[in-house]
CSV table of C-alpha atoms and ligand atoms in Angstrom, one decimal:
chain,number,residue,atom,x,y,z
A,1,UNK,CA,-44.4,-12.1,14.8
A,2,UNK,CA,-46.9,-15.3,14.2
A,3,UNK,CA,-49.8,-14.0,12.3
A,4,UNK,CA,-52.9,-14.3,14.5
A,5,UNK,CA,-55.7,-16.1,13.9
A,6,UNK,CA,-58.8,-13.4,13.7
A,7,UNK,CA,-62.0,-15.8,13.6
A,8,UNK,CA,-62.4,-19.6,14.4
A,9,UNK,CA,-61.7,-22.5,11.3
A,10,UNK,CA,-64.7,-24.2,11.0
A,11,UNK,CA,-64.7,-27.9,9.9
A,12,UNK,CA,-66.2,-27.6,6.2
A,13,UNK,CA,-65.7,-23.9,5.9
A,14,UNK,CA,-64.4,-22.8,2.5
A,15,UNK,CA,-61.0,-21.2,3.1
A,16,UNK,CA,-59.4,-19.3,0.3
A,17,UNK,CA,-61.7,-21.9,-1.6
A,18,UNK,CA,-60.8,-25.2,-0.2
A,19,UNK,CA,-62.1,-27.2,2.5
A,20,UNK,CA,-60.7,-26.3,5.8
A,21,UNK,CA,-57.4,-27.6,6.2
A,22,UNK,CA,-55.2,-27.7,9.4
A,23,UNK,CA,-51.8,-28.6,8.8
A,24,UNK,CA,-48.5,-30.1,11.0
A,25,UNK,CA,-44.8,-30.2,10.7
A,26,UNK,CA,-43.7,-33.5,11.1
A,27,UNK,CA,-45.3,-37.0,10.4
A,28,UNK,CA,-44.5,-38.8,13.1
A,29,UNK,CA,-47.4,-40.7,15.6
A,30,UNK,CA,-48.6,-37.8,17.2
A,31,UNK,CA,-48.7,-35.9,13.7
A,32,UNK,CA,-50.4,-39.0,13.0
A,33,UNK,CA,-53.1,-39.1,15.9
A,34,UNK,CA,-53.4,-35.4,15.4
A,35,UNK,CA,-54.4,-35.9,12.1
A,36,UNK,CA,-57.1,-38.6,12.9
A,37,UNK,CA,-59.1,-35.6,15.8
A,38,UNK,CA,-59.0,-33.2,13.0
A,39,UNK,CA,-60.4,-35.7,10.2
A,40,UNK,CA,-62.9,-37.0,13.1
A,41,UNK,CA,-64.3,-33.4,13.7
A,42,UNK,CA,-64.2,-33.0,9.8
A,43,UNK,CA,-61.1,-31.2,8.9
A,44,UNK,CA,-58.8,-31.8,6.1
A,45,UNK,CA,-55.3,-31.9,6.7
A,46,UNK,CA,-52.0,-31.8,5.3
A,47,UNK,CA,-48.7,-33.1,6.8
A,48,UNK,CA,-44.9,-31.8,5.8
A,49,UNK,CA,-42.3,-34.6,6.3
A,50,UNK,CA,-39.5,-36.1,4.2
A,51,UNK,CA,-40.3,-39.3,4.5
A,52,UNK,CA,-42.8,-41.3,2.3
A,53,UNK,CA,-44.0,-43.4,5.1
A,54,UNK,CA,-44.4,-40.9,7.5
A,55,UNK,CA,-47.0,-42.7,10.4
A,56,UNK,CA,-48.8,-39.0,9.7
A,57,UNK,CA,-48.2,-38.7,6.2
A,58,UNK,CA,-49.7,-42.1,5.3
A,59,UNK,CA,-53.0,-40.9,7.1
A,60,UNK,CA,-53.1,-37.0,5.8
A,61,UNK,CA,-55.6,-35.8,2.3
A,62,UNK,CA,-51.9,-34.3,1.7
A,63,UNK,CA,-48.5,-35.4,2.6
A,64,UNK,CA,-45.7,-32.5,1.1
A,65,UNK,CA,-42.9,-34.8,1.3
A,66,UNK,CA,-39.7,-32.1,1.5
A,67,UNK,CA,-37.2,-31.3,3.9
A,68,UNK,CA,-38.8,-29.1,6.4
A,69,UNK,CA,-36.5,-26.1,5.5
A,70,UNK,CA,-37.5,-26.4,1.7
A,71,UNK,CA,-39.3,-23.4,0.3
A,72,UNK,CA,-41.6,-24.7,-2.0
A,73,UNK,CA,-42.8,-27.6,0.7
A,74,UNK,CA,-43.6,-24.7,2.9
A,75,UNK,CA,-44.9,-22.5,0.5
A,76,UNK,CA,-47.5,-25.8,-0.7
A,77,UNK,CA,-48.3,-25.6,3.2
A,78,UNK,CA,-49.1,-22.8,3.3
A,79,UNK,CA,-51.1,-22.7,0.6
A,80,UNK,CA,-53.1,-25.6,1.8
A,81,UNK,CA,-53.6,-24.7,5.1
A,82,UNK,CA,-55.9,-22.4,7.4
A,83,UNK,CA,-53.6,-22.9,10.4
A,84,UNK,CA,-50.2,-25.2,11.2
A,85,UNK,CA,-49.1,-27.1,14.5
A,86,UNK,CA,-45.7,-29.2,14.7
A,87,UNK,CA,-45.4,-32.5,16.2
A,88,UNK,CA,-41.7,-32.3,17.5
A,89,UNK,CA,-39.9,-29.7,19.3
A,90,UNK,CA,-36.6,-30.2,16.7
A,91,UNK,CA,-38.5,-28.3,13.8
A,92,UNK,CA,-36.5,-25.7,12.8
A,93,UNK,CA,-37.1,-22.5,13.7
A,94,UNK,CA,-36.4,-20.5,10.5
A,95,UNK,CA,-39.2,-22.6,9.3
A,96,UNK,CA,-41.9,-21.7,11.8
A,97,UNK,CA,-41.2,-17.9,11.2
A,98,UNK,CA,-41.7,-18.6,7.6
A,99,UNK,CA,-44.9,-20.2,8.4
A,100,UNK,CA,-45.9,-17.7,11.2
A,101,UNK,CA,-45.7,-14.5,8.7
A,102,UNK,CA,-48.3,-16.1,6.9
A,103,UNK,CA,-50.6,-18.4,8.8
A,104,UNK,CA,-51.2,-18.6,12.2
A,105,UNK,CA,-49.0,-21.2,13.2
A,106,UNK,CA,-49.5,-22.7,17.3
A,107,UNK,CA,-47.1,-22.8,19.2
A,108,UNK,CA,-45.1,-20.2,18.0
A,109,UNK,CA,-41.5,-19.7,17.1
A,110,UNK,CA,-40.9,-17.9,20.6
A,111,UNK,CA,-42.0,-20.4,22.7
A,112,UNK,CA,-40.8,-23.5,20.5
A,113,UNK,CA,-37.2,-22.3,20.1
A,114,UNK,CA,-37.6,-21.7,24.4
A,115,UNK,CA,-38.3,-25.9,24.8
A,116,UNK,CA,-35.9,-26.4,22.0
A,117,UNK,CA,-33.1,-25.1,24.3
A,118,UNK,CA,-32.6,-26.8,27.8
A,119,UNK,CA,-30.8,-23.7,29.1
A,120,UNK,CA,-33.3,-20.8,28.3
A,121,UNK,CA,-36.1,-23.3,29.4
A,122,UNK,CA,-34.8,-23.5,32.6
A,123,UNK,CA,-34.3,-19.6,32.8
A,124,UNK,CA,-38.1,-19.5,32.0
A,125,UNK,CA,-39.0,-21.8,34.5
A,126,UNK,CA,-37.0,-20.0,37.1
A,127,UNK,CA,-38.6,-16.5,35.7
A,128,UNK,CA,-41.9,-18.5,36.3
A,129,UNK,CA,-40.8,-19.3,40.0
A,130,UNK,CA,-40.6,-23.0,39.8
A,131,UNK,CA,-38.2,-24.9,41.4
A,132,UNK,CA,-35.3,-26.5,39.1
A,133,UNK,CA,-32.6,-28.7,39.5
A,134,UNK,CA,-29.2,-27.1,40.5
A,135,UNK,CA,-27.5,-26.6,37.4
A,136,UNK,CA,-24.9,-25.3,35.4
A,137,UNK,CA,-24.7,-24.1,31.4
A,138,UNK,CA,-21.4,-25.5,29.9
A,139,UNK,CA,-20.7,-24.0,26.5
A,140,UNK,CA,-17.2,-22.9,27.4
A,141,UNK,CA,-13.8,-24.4,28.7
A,142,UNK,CA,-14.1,-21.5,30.9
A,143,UNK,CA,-18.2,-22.5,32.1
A,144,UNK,CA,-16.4,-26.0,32.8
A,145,UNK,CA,-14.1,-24.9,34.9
A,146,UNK,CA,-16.3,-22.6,36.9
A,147,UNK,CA,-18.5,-25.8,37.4
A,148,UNK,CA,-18.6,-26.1,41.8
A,149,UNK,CA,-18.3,-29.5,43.0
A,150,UNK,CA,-22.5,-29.4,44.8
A,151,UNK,CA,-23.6,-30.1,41.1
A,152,UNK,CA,-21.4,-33.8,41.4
A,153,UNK,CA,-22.6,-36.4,40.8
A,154,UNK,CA,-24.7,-35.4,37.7
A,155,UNK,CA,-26.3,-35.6,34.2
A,156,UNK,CA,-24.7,-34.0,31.3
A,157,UNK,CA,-27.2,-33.0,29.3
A,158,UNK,CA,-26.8,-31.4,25.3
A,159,UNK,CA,-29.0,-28.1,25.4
A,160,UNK,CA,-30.8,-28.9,22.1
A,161,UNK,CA,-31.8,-31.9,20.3
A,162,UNK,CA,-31.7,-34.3,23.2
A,163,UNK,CA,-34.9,-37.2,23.9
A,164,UNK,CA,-35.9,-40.4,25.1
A,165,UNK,CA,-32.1,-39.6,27.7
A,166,UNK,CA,-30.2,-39.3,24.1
A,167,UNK,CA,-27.7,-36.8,24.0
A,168,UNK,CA,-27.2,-37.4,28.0
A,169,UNK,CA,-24.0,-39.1,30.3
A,170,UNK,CA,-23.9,-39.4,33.9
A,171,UNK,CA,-20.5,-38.4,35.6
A,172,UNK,CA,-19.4,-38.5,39.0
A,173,UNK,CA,-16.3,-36.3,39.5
A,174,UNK,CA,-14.7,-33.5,37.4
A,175,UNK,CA,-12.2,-36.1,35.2
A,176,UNK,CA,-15.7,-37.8,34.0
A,177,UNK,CA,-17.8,-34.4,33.4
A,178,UNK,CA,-14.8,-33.2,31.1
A,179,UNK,CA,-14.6,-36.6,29.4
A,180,UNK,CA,-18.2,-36.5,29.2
A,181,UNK,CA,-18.4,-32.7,27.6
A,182,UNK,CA,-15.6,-34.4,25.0
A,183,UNK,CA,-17.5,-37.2,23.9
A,184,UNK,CA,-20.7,-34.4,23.4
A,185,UNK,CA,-18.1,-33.3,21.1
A,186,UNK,CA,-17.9,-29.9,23.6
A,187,UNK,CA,-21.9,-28.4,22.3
A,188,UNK,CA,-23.9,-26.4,24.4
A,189,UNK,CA,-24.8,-28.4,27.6
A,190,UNK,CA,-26.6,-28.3,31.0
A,191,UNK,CA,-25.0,-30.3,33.6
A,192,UNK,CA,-27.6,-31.1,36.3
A,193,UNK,CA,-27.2,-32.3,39.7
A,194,UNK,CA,-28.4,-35.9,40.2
A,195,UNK,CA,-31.8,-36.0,42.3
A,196,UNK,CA,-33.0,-38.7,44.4
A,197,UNK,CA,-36.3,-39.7,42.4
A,198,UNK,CA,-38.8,-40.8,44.1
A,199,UNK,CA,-41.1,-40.8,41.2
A,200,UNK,CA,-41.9,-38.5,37.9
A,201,UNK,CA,-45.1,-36.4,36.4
A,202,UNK,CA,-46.2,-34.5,33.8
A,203,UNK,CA,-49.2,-32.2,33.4
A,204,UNK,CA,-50.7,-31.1,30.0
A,205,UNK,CA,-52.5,-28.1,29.5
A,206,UNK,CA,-54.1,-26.3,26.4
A,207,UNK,CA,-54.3,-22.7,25.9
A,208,UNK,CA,-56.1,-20.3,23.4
A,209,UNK,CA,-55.1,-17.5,21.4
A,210,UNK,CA,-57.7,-16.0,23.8
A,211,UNK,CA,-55.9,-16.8,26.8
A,212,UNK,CA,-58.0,-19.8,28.3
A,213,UNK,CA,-56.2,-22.5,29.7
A,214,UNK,CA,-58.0,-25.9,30.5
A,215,UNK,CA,-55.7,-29.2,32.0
A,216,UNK,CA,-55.6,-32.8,32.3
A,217,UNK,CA,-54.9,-34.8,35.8
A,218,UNK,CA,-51.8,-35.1,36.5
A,219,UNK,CA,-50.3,-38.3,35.0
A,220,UNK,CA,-47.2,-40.7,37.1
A,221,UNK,CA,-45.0,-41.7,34.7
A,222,UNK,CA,-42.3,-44.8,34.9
A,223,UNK,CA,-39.1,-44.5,32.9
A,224,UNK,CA,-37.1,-47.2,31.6
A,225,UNK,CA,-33.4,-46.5,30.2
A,226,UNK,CA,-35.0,-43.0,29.8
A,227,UNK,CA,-37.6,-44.0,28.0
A,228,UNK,CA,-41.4,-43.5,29.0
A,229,UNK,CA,-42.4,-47.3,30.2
A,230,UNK,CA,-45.9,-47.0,31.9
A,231,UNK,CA,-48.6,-44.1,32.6
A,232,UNK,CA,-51.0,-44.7,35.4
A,233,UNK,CA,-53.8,-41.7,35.8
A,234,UNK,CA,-56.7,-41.7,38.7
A,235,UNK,CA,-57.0,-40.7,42.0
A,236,UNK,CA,-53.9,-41.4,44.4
A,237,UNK,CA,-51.6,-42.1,41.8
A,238,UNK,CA,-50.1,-38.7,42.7
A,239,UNK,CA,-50.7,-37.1,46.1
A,240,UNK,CA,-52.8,-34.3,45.9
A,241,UNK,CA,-51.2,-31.6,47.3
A,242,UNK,CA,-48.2,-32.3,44.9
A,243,UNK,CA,-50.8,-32.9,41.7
A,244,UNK,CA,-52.1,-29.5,42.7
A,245,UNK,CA,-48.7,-27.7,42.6
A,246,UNK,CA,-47.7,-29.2,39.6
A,247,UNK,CA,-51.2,-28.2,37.7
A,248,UNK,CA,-50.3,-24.7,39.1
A,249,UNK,CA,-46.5,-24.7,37.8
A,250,UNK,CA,-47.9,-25.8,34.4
A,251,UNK,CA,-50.3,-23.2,33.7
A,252,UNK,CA,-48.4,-20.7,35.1
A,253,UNK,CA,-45.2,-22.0,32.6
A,254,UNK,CA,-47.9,-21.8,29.8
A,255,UNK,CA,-48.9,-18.5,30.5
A,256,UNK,CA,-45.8,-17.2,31.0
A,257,UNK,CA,-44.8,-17.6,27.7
A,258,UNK,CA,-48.2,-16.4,26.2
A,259,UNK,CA,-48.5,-19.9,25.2
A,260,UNK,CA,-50.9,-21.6,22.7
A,261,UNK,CA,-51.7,-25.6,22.0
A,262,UNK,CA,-51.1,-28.3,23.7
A,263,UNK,CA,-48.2,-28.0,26.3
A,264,UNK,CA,-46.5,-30.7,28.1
A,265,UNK,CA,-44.3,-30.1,31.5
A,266,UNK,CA,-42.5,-33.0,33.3
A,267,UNK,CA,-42.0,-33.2,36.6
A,268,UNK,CA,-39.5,-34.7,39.7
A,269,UNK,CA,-40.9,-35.8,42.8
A,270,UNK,CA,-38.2,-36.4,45.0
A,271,UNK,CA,-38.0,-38.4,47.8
A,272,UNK,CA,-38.5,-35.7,50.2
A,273,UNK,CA,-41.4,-35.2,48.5
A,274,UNK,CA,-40.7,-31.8,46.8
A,275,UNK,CA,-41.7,-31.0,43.0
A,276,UNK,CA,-39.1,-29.8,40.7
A,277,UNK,CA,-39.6,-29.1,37.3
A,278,UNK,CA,-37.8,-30.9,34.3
A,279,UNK,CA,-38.7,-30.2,31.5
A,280,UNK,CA,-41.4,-29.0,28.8
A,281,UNK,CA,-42.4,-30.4,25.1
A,282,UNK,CA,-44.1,-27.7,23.1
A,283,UNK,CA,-46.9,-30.6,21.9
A,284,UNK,CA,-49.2,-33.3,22.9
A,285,UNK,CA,-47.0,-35.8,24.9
A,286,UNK,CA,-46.6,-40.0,25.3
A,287,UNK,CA,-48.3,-39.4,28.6
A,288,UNK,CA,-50.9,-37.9,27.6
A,289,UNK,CA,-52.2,-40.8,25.2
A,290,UNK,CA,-54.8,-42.0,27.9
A,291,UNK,CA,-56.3,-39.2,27.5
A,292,UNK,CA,-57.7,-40.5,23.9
A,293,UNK,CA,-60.0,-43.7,25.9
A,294,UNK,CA,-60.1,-42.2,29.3
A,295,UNK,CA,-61.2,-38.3,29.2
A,296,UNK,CA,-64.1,-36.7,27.8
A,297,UNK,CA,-61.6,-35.1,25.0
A,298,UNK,CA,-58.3,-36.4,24.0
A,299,UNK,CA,-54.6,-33.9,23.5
A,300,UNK,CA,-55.4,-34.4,19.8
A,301,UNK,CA,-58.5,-32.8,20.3
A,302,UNK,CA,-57.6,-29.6,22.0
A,303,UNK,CA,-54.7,-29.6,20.0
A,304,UNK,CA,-57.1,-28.8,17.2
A,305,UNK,CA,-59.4,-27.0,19.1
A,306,UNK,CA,-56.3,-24.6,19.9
A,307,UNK,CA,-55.1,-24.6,16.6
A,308,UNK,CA,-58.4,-24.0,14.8
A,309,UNK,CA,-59.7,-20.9,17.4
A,310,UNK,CA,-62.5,-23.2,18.6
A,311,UNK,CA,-63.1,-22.9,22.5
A,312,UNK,CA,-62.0,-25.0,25.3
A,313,UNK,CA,-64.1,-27.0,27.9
A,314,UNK,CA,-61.8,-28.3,30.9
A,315,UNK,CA,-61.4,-32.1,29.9
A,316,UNK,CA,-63.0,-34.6,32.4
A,317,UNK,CA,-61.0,-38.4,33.3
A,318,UNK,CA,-64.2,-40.4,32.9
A,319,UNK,CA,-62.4,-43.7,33.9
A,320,UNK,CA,-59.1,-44.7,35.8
A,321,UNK,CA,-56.7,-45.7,33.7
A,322,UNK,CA,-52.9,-47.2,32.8
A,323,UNK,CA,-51.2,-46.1,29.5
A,324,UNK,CA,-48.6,-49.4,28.5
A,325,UNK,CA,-45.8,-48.2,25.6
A,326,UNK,CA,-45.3,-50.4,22.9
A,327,UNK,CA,-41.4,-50.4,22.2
A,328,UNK,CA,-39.8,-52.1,18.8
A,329,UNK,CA,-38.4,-54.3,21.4
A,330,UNK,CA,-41.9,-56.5,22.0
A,331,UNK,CA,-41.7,-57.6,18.6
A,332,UNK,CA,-40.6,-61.1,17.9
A,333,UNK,CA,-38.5,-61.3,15.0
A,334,UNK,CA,-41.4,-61.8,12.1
A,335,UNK,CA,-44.0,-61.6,14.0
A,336,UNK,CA,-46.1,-59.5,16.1
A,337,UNK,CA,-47.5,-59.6,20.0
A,338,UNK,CA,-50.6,-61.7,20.6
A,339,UNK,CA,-52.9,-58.8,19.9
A,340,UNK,CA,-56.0,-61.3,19.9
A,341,UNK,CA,-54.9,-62.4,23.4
A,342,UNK,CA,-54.6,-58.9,24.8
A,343,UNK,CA,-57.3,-57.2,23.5
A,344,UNK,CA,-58.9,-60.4,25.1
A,345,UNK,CA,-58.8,-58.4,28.3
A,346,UNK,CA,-61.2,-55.9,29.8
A,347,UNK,CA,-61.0,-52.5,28.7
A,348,UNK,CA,-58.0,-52.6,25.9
A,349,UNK,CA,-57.3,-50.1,23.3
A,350,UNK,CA,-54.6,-50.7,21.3
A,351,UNK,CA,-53.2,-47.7,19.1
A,352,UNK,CA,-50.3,-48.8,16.7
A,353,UNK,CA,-48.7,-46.1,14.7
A,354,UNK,CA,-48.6,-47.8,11.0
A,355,UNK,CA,-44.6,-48.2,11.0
A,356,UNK,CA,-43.6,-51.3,9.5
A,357,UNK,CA,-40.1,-52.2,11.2
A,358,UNK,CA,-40.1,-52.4,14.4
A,359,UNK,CA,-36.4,-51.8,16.4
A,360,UNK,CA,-35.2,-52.1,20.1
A,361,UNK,CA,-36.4,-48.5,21.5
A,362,UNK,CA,-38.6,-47.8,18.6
A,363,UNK,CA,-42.2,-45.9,19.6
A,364,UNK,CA,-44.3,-48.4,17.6
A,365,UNK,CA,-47.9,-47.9,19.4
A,366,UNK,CA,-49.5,-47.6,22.7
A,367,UNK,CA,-52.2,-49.9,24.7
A,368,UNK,CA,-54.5,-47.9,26.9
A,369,UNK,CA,-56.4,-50.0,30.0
A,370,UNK,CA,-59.2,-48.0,31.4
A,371,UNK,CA,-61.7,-50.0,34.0
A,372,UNK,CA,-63.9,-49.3,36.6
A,373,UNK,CA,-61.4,-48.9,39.4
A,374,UNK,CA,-57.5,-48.2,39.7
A,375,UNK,CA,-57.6,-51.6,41.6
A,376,UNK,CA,-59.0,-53.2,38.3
A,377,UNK,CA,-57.1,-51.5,35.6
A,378,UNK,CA,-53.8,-52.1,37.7
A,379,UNK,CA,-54.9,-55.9,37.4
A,380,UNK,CA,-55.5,-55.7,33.3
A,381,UNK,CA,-52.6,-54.0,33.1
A,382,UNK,CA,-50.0,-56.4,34.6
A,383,UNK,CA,-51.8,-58.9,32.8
A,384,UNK,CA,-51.4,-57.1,29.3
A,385,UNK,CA,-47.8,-56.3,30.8
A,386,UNK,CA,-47.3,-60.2,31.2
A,387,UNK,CA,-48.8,-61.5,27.9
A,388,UNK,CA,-46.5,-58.5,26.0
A,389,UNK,CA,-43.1,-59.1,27.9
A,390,UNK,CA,-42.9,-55.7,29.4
A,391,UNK,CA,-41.2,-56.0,32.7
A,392,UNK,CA,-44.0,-55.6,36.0
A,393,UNK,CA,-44.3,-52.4,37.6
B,1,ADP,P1,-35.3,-36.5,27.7
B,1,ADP,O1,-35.3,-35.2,27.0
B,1,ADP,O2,-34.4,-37.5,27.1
B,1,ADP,O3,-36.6,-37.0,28.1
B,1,ADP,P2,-34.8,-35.9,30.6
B,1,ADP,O4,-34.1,-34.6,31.0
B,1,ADP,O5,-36.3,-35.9,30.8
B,1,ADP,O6,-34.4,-36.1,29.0
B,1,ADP,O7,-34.2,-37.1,31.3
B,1,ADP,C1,-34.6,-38.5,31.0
B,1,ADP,C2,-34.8,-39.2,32.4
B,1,ADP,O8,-33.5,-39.2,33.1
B,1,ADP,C3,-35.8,-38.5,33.3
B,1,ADP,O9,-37.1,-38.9,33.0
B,1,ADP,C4,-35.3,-39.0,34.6
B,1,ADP,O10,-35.7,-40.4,34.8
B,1,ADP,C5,-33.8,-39.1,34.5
B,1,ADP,N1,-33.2,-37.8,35.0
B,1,ADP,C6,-33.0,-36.7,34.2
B,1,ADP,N2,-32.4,-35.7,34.9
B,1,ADP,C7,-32.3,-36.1,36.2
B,1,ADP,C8,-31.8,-35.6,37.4
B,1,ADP,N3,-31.3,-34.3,37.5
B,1,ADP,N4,-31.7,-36.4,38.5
B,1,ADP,C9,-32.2,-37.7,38.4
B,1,ADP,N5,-32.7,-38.2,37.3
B,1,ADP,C10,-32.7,-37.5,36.2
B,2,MG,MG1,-38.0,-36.2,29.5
């Protein structure tokens, strides 16, 4: 059971004697950009990750730098903190419920070991009534064979662990799909029936320990070898009636699982215009970074909000705007983009994440483009596009 959290954590409150501290498991960027909302409203914070130069731990008053399973790290968590949040969906569960007895952690074990598992999150979403891909759970010779030929061709997916389409191989007929579960060295999978995209989305939404929910637009998001590309946010981008539905389906998934934070779900559009769900991250999410030059209140701030017991105001998009990822892969060798010429442009906000190697795939920062009109931002934004080297969309 997660200890719950009784009264709000007030920025400069004295807790247990020490200034208010919110802490998060895992020091990657959006540990990182969580830590900045909670310093901004006047929190300290604290950060558990192995690795000296964490993007997060660089940034945090504290960085505990242990394995996240190691007991003392989590007992100096602990005992720093007022309240803890993750960053990735792979922490480990053992380590939440360690955390949970004691502080209140958000989200919680239950619903993080749900997202951590593609099979049981698909059972929720189905519990939830929202439509899925056809698919099958493979975790046995015996599940293989049973697999019917409507599910061909597909995507083999690993049920844990997977992102950015690692873990994942596309077959075409049963000879591939067993060669496929092989080289997955035969883990738990979910094979899922290929779907005729016409385009994906996502919705975030926060919830309280209280029970209120507030949500973001719905953001259209362009993939690239599985990894997020491009986020474009104002009105049109999505149709509404879909935008609407796929607001509904979140909340509803949220609530579902009595969820609190910040809560990602991805959608399909497909080309018969139907919304199926895909998947959920139990945390702020890449598109949701707009959100931090483009909305009244960024994820990082109602992840804190949620986190600290503080209410929630529904955010508002104040301006239209296109969210570009900066991959490893934009980085001459040596040197860096022509920051000077890009921030040149209308409307630019660069956010770079503090990590000093940059490799092909490798999340290094993000350049939000917000601007009067979607006309106008669509304009900056193939221009940044251009001067980077990121491919026109
Ligand atoms: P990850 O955890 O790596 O983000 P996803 O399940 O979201 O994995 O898959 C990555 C991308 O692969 C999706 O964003 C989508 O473009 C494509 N994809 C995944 N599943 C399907 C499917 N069933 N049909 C068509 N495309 C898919
Ligand atoms: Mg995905």
């Amino acid at each position: 059971m997660n200890k719950p959290l009784h009264k709000a954590i007030l920025p400069g409150a004295l807790v247990n004697g020490q200034p208010a501290t919110l802490g998060v498991m895992g020091g990657g960027q959006l540990g990182r950009m969580f830590v900045h909302a909670a310093q901004a409203m006047g929190y300290f914070t604290a950060v558990l990750d192995p690795d000296a130069a964490s993007p997060a731990g660089l940034v945090s008053h504290h960085h505990i730098q242990t394995d996240y399973l190691d007991e003392q790290g989590l007992a100096q968590l602990m005992q720093r903190c007022a309240a803890i949040t993750t960053e990735f969906e792979n922490v480990p569960a053992p380590a939440l419920m360690t955390l949970g007895a004691q502080r209140p952690v958000a989200p919680g074990a239950d619903a993080v070991a749900i997202a951590q598992d593609r099979a049981a999150e698909k059972a929720h979403f189905v519990r939830c009534g929202v439509p899925v891909a056809p698919h099958a759970v493979i975790a046995t010779p015996a599940q293989l064979a049973a697999v019917t030929d409507d599910l061909l061709p597909g995507i083999l997916k690993t049920a844990r662990m997977g992102y950015d389409g690692k873990g994942q191989i596309r077959v075409k007929t049963r000879e591939e799909l067993t060669a496929a579960w092989d080289e997955l060295k035969n883990v738990p999978c979910v094979l899922e029936k290929m779907l005729p995209l016409q385009a994906e989305c996502s919705v975030i939404v926060a919830r309280g320990a209280d029970g209120q929910i507030v949500n973001f637009p719905v953001q259209l998001n362009l993939h690239r070898e599985g990894i997020l590309a491009v986020t474009s946010v104002y009105e049109g981008a999505v149709p509404a009636d879909l935008a609407a539905q796929a607001v509904a389906a979140t909340r509803a998934i949220a609530e579902g699982i009595h969820y609190v934070g910040v809560l990602c779900v991805e959608f399909f559009i497909l080309e018969g215009g139907q919304l199926v769900v895909n998947e959920m991250a139990p945390r702020p999410h890449n598109s949701g970074h707009y959100t931090m030059n483009a909305c009244d209140q960024s994820q990082f701030e109602l992840q804190v909000r949620t986190l600290a017991g503080l209410a929630l105001t529904q955010p508002r998009q104040h301006s239209p705007a296109i969210m570009l990822n900066l991959l490893g892969d934009l980085w001459p060798e040596g040197a860096s983009p022509d920051w000077a010429a890009v921030l040149a442009l209308p409307g630019t906000h660069l956010h770079l994440y503090g990590k000093l190697s940059a490799r092909p795939g490798r999340k290094m920062g993000h350049l939000n483009i917000t601007g009067a009109t979607p006309e106008a931002v669509r304009a900056t934004a193939l221009q940044a596009a251009a001067l980077l080297g990121i491919e026109a969309f």
